[in-house]
Short mmCIF file of C-alpha atoms in Angstrom, two decimals:
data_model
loop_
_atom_site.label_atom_id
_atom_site.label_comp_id
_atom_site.label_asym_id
_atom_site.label_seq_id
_atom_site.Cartn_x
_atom_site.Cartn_y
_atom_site.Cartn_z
CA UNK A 215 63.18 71.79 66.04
CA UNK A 216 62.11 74.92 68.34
CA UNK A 217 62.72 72.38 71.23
CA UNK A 218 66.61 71.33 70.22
CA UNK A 219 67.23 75.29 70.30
CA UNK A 220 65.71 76.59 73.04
CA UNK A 221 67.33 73.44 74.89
CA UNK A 222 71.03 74.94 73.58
CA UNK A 223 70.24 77.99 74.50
CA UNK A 224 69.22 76.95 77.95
CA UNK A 225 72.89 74.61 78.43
CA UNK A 226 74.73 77.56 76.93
CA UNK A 227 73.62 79.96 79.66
CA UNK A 228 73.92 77.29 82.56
CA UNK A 229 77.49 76.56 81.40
CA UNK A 230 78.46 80.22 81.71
CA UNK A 231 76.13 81.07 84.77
CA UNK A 232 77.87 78.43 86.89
CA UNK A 233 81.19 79.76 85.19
CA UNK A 234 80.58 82.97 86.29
CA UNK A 235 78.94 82.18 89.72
CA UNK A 236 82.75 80.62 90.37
CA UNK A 237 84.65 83.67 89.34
CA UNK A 238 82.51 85.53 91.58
CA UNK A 239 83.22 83.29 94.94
CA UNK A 240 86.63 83.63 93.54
CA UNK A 241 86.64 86.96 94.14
CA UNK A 242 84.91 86.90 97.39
CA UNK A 243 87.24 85.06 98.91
CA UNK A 244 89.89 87.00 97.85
CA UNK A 245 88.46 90.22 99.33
CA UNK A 246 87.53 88.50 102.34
CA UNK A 247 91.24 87.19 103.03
CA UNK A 248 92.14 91.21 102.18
CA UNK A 249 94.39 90.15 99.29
CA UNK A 250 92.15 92.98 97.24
CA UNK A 251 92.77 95.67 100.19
CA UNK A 252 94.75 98.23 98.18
CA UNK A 253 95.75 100.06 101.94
CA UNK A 254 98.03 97.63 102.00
CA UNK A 255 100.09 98.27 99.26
CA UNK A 256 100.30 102.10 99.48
CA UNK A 257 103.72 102.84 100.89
CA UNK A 258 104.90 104.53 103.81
CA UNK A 259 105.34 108.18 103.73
CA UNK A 260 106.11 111.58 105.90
CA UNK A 261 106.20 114.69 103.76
CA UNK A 262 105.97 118.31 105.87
CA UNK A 263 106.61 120.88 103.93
CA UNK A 264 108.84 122.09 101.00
CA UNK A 265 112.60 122.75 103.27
CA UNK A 266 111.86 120.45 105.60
CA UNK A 267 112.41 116.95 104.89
CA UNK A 268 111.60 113.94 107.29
CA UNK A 269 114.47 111.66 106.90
CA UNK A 270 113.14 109.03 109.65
CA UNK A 271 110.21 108.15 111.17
CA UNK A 272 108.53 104.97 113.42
CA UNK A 273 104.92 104.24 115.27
CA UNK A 274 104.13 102.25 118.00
CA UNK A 275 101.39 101.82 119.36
CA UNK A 276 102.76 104.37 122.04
CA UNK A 277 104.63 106.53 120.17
CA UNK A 278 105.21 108.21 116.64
CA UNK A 279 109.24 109.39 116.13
CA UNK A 280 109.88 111.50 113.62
CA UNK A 281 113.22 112.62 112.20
CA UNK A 282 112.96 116.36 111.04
CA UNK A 283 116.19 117.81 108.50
CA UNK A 284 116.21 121.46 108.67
CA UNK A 285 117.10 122.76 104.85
CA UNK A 286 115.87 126.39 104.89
CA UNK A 287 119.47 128.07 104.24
CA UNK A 288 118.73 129.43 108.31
CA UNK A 289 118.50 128.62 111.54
CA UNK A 290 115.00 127.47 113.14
CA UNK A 291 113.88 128.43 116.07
CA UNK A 292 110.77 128.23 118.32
CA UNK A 293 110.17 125.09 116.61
CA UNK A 294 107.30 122.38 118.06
CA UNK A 295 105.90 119.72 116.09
CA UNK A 296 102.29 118.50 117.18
CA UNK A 297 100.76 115.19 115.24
CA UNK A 298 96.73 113.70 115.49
CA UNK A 299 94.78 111.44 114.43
CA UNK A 300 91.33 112.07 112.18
CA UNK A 301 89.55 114.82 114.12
CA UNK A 302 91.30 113.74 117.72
CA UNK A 303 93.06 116.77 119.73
CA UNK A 304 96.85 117.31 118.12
CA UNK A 305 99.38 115.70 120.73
CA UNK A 306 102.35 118.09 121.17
CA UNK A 307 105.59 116.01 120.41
CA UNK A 308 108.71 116.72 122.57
CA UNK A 309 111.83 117.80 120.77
CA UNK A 310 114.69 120.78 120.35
CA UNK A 311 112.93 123.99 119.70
CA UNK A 312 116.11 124.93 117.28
CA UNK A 313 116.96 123.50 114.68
CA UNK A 314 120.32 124.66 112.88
CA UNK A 315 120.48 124.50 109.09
CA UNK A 316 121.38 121.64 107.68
CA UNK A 317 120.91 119.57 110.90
CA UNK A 318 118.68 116.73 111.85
CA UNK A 319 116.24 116.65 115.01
CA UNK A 320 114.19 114.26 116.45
CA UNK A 321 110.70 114.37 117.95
CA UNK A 322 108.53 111.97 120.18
CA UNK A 323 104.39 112.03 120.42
CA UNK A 324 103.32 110.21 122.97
CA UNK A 325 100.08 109.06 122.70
CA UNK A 326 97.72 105.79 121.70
CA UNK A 327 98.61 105.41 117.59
CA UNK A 328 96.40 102.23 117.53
CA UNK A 329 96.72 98.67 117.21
CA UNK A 330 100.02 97.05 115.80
CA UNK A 331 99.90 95.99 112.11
CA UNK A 332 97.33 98.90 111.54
CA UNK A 333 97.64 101.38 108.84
CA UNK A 334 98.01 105.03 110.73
CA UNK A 335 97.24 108.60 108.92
CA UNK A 336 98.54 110.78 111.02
CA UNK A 337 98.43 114.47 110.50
CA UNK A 338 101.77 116.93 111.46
CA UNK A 339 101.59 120.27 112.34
CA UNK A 340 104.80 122.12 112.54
CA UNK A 341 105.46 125.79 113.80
CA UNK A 342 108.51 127.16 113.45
CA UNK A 343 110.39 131.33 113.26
CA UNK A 344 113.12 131.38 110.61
CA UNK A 345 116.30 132.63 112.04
CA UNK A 346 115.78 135.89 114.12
CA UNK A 347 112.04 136.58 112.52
CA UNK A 348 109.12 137.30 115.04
CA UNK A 349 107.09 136.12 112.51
CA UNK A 350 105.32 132.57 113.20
CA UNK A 351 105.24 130.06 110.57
CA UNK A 352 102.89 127.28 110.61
CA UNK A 353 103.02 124.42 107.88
CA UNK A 354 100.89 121.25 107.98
CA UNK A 355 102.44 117.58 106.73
CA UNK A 356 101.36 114.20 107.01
CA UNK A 357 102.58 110.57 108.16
CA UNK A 358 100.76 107.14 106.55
CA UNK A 359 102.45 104.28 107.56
CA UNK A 360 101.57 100.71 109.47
CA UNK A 361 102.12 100.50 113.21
CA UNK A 362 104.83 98.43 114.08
#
């Protein structure tokens, strides 16, 4: 009678070990395929700082353009825009360096962005007096998106 359990419980554990050995190949596969890469899914963005909207932006593998709306209530002037990668040395992005309120301005960093279809963090720095100020502001943004 000891023998008719033990061999149950010995069937009962195969049938689940072999059901659980599939789930986890299942799995596997799936990761290796990068259906479970969650980068993927996160959604492009370009934020710089509160009065300062990015309407636009694109990345090559050459360039990043970015679309800057001035919405201070002033004028900007002195403005320059600089973007980098991780730890890499900020590449200064050519542009107007005034911006009137209200008014959109573009800027292009030229530069290597990486390989097309890859996901690119990019960090923006922009600089930037308000109207006829002397007074240097400097506000930090940032740019995730896929390289096109």
């Amino acid at each position: 009678m000891v023998e008719k359990k033990g061999q149950a419980a010995m069937e009962f554990l195969m049938t689940y070990g072999w059901a659980l050995l599939v789930v986890l190949v299942a799995i596997g596969a799936l990761a290796f395929f990068g259906v479970l890469n969650p980068g993927q899914f996160l959604p492009s963005s370009c934020t710089i700082a509160p009065g300062i909207s990015c309407d636009d932006f694109t990345v090559t593998s050459s360039t990043v353009t970015v679309i800057l709306r001035n919405g201070m209530g002033e004028g900007l002037n002195t403005v320059s825009l600089t973007a980098s990668v991780g730890s890499g040395t900020p590449v200064d992005c050519a542009g107007s360096v005034t911006i009137a309120d209200g008014d959109p301005q573009t800027y292009t960093c030229e530069g290597s962005w990486g390989d097309s279809k890859a996901k690119l963090k990019a960090d923006l720095g922009l600089t930037y007096k308000v109207g006829s100020s002397t007074i240097s502001h400097t506000k930090t943004g940032q740019l995730v998106t896929q390289v096109e």
